Amino acid sequence: MAGTTFVFSCSINLNMKKTVLYPATLFFSLFTVMAFTPPGKINHAKRTAKKSAATKTKKTADAAEENPYYIIVDKSDYELKVYDEEGWYATYPIVFGSKDLGDKMKEGDKKTPNGKFKIILKKIHDKWGPELLLDYPTPENVQKFNERKQKGIIPKTARIGNGIAIHATRPEEEWTIDNFYNWTDGCVSVKYTEMKDLYSYIPVGTPVTIQP
């Protein structure tokens, strides 16, 4: 995330009492943490939430049952929220591809598209494991893409792209979520351990809304 780096230069008398050094050290540590946290956001590690087993029994995907789930991806909040017929069910912290959270304009811009989608395929990727593929581009996405070309907003040679999915981080890179590090090519990324949970109960056909 974009930020400003401040450099402090200070000299501390080695003869000062330890009781004086502790507050200074604490202040510097707190400042360092705040410098790497986007304004208005808190550590992702504390933001995963889910209804407890006592109040909710997870429904697994079953073709014989009507799918009770739908997903809302809030870009500005860096959150993926799952709902069912009773309301909110779970929240997972996420990241995207670009620091620019605007709508996807063309292939290669690393932006995540806005719109209404559905999951069309579940698969295990060889690098980041569980993946839920979306039906991007939809007819609405194609219409917006063509209009932007006609207006000269994007080059006439631009392509719309495809392959947008909700998928895990690599197992050793869950830190990208905690640090709001956008690393994908436009997909929505969930922590590896949490994506395994999401993947376990979300079926093909689940509606997904991605909003600013």
Coordinates of C-alpha atoms in Angstrom, one line a residue:
M1 CA 0.0 0.0 0.0
A2 CA 1.2 3.5 -0.7
G3 CA 2.5 5.3 2.4
T4 CA 4.9 7.9 3.7
T5 CA 8.1 7.0 5.4
F6 CA 9.3 9.2 8.3
V7 CA 12.8 9.0 9.5
F8 CA 13.6 10.0 13.1
S9 CA 17.1 10.7 14.3
C10 CA 17.6 10.8 18.1
S11 CA 20.3 10.5 20.7
I12 CA 19.7 8.8 24.0
N13 CA 21.9 9.2 27.0
L14 CA 23.1 5.8 28.0
N15 CA 23.0 6.8 31.7
M16 CA 19.2 7.4 31.6
K17 CA 17.2 5.1 33.8
K18 CA 15.5 2.2 32.2
T19 CA 12.1 3.6 33.2
V20 CA 12.7 6.4 30.8
L21 CA 13.7 4.2 27.9
Y22 CA 10.7 1.9 28.0
P23 CA 8.0 4.5 27.1
A24 CA 10.3 5.7 24.2
T25 CA 10.7 2.1 22.9
L26 CA 7.0 1.5 23.2
F27 CA 6.1 4.6 21.3
F28 CA 8.5 3.8 18.5
S29 CA 7.2 0.3 18.2
L30 CA 3.6 1.5 18.1
F31 CA 4.5 4.1 15.4
T32 CA 6.2 1.5 13.3
V33 CA 3.1 -0.8 13.3
M34 CA 0.8 2.1 12.5
A35 CA 3.0 3.1 9.6
F36 CA 2.4 -0.1 7.8
T37 CA -1.4 -0.3 8.5
P38 CA -3.7 1.4 6.0
P39 CA -5.8 4.2 7.6
G40 CA -9.1 3.0 8.8
K41 CA -8.2 -0.6 8.7
I42 CA -7.1 -3.2 11.3
N43 CA -5.0 -6.3 11.2
H44 CA -6.6 -8.9 8.9
A45 CA -5.6 -11.6 11.4
K46 CA -8.3 -10.3 13.7
R47 CA -11.0 -9.9 11.1
T48 CA -12.0 -13.4 10.1
A49 CA -15.4 -14.2 11.6
K50 CA -17.9 -17.0 11.4
K51 CA -21.1 -18.1 13.1
S52 CA -20.4 -20.6 15.8
A53 CA -21.4 -24.2 15.5
A54 CA -23.9 -23.6 18.3
T55 CA -25.8 -21.2 16.2
K56 CA -25.2 -22.5 12.7
T57 CA -24.7 -25.9 11.1
K58 CA -22.6 -25.6 7.9
K59 CA -24.4 -26.9 4.8
T60 CA -22.1 -28.7 2.4
A61 CA -22.6 -28.5 -1.4
D62 CA -25.3 -31.0 -2.5
A63 CA -26.8 -31.0 -6.0
A64 CA -30.0 -32.3 -4.5
E65 CA -30.4 -29.2 -2.3
E66 CA -31.0 -25.6 -3.3
N67 CA -27.8 -23.6 -2.7
P68 CA -28.4 -21.4 0.4
Y69 CA -25.2 -19.2 -0.1
Y70 CA -24.3 -16.0 -1.8
I71 CA -21.0 -14.0 -1.6
I72 CA -20.4 -10.3 -1.5
V73 CA -16.9 -9.0 -2.1
D74 CA -16.3 -5.5 -0.6
K75 CA -13.2 -4.0 -2.2
S76 CA -13.0 -1.0 0.0
D77 CA -13.2 -3.1 3.1
Y78 CA -10.9 -5.9 1.8
E79 CA -13.5 -8.4 2.9
L80 CA -15.4 -11.4 1.4
K81 CA -18.7 -12.0 3.2
V82 CA -20.8 -15.1 2.9
Y83 CA -24.6 -15.0 3.5
D84 CA -27.3 -17.7 3.6
E85 CA -31.0 -17.7 4.0
E86 CA -30.6 -16.6 7.6
G87 CA -28.3 -13.6 6.8
W88 CA -24.6 -13.2 7.5
Y89 CA -22.7 -16.4 7.8
A90 CA -18.9 -15.7 7.6
T91 CA -16.3 -13.0 6.8
Y92 CA -12.9 -13.6 5.3
P93 CA -10.1 -11.0 4.8
I94 CA -8.9 -10.7 1.2
V95 CA -6.6 -8.9 -1.2
F96 CA -6.7 -8.2 -4.9
G97 CA -4.3 -7.5 -7.8
S98 CA -3.9 -3.7 -7.9
K99 CA -3.8 -0.9 -5.4
D100 CA -6.3 0.8 -7.8
L101 CA -9.6 -0.8 -6.6
G102 CA -11.5 0.6 -9.6
D103 CA -13.3 -1.6 -12.1
K104 CA -11.3 -3.8 -14.4
M105 CA -10.8 -2.1 -17.8
K106 CA -8.8 -4.6 -19.8
E107 CA -6.6 -7.6 -19.7
G108 CA -3.3 -7.1 -17.9
D109 CA -4.3 -4.2 -15.7
K110 CA -4.5 -6.4 -12.6
K111 CA -7.8 -4.8 -11.5
T112 CA -10.6 -6.9 -10.1
P113 CA -13.9 -6.5 -12.1
N114 CA -17.0 -5.1 -10.5
G115 CA -20.4 -6.8 -11.1
K116 CA -22.5 -9.8 -10.5
F117 CA -21.0 -13.2 -11.2
K118 CA -21.5 -16.9 -10.4
I119 CA -19.0 -19.7 -9.6
I120 CA -18.7 -22.0 -12.6
L121 CA -15.9 -24.3 -11.5
K122 CA -14.2 -25.6 -8.4
K123 CA -10.6 -26.8 -8.8
I124 CA -7.3 -27.2 -7.1
H125 CA -4.6 -25.0 -8.5
D126 CA -1.0 -26.4 -8.6
K127 CA 0.4 -23.3 -6.9
W128 CA -2.3 -21.9 -4.5
G129 CA -4.7 -24.8 -4.1
P130 CA -8.4 -24.2 -3.7
E131 CA -9.9 -22.0 -6.4
L132 CA -13.5 -20.9 -7.3
L133 CA -13.6 -19.7 -11.0
L134 CA -16.1 -17.0 -11.9
D135 CA -18.0 -16.5 -15.1
Y136 CA -16.1 -13.3 -16.0
P137 CA -16.6 -11.7 -18.5
T138 CA -20.4 -11.6 -18.3
P139 CA -22.5 -9.9 -21.0
E140 CA -22.6 -6.8 -18.8
N141 CA -18.8 -6.7 -18.6
V142 CA -18.5 -7.1 -22.4
Q143 CA -20.9 -4.2 -22.9
K144 CA -18.9 -1.9 -20.6
F145 CA -15.7 -3.0 -22.3
N146 CA -17.0 -2.2 -25.8
E147 CA -18.4 1.2 -24.7
R148 CA -15.0 2.1 -23.2
K149 CA -13.3 1.2 -26.5
Q150 CA -15.8 3.4 -28.5
K151 CA -15.2 6.3 -26.2
G152 CA -11.4 5.9 -26.4
I153 CA -11.0 5.2 -22.7
I154 CA -9.1 2.0 -23.5
P155 CA -7.0 1.1 -26.7
K156 CA -8.9 -0.5 -29.6
T157 CA -6.4 -3.3 -29.4
A158 CA -7.2 -4.1 -25.8
R159 CA -8.6 -7.4 -24.8
I160 CA -11.2 -8.0 -22.0
G161 CA -9.4 -10.9 -20.4
N162 CA -10.8 -13.9 -18.4
G163 CA -9.9 -16.3 -15.7
I164 CA -11.0 -14.2 -12.7
A165 CA -11.4 -16.4 -9.6
I166 CA -11.5 -16.5 -5.8
H167 CA -8.5 -18.4 -4.7
A168 CA -6.0 -19.0 -1.9
T169 CA -2.6 -17.5 -1.3
R170 CA 0.3 -19.8 -1.5
P171 CA 0.6 -21.7 1.8
E172 CA 3.7 -19.7 2.9
E173 CA 2.3 -16.3 1.8
E174 CA -0.7 -15.7 4.1
W175 CA 1.2 -12.6 5.3
T176 CA 0.0 -10.9 2.1
I177 CA -3.5 -10.8 3.5
D178 CA -2.4 -9.4 6.9
N179 CA -0.4 -6.7 5.2
F180 CA -3.0 -5.7 2.5
Y181 CA -0.5 -6.7 -0.2
N182 CA -2.3 -6.9 -3.5
W183 CA -0.5 -9.5 -5.5
T184 CA -2.9 -11.3 -8.0
D185 CA -3.5 -10.6 -11.6
G186 CA -7.1 -9.4 -10.8
C187 CA -8.4 -12.3 -8.8
V188 CA -9.6 -12.3 -5.2
S189 CA -7.2 -13.9 -2.8
V190 CA -8.0 -15.5 0.6
K191 CA -5.6 -17.0 3.1
Y192 CA -4.7 -20.5 2.2
T193 CA -6.0 -22.1 5.4
E194 CA -9.3 -20.1 5.2
M195 CA -9.8 -20.7 1.5
K196 CA -9.8 -24.4 2.3
D197 CA -12.7 -23.8 4.6
L198 CA -14.6 -21.6 2.1
Y199 CA -14.0 -24.1 -0.7
S200 CA -15.4 -27.0 1.5
Y201 CA -18.9 -25.7 1.5
I202 CA -19.4 -23.2 -1.3
P203 CA -20.9 -25.0 -4.4
V204 CA -20.7 -24.3 -8.1
G205 CA -23.5 -21.9 -9.0
T206 CA -23.1 -19.6 -6.0
P207 CA -23.8 -16.0 -6.8
V208 CA -20.9 -13.5 -6.3
T209 CA -21.2 -9.8 -6.2
I210 CA -18.0 -7.7 -6.4
Q211 CA -18.6 -4.1 -5.4
P212 CA -16.3 -1.0 -4.9

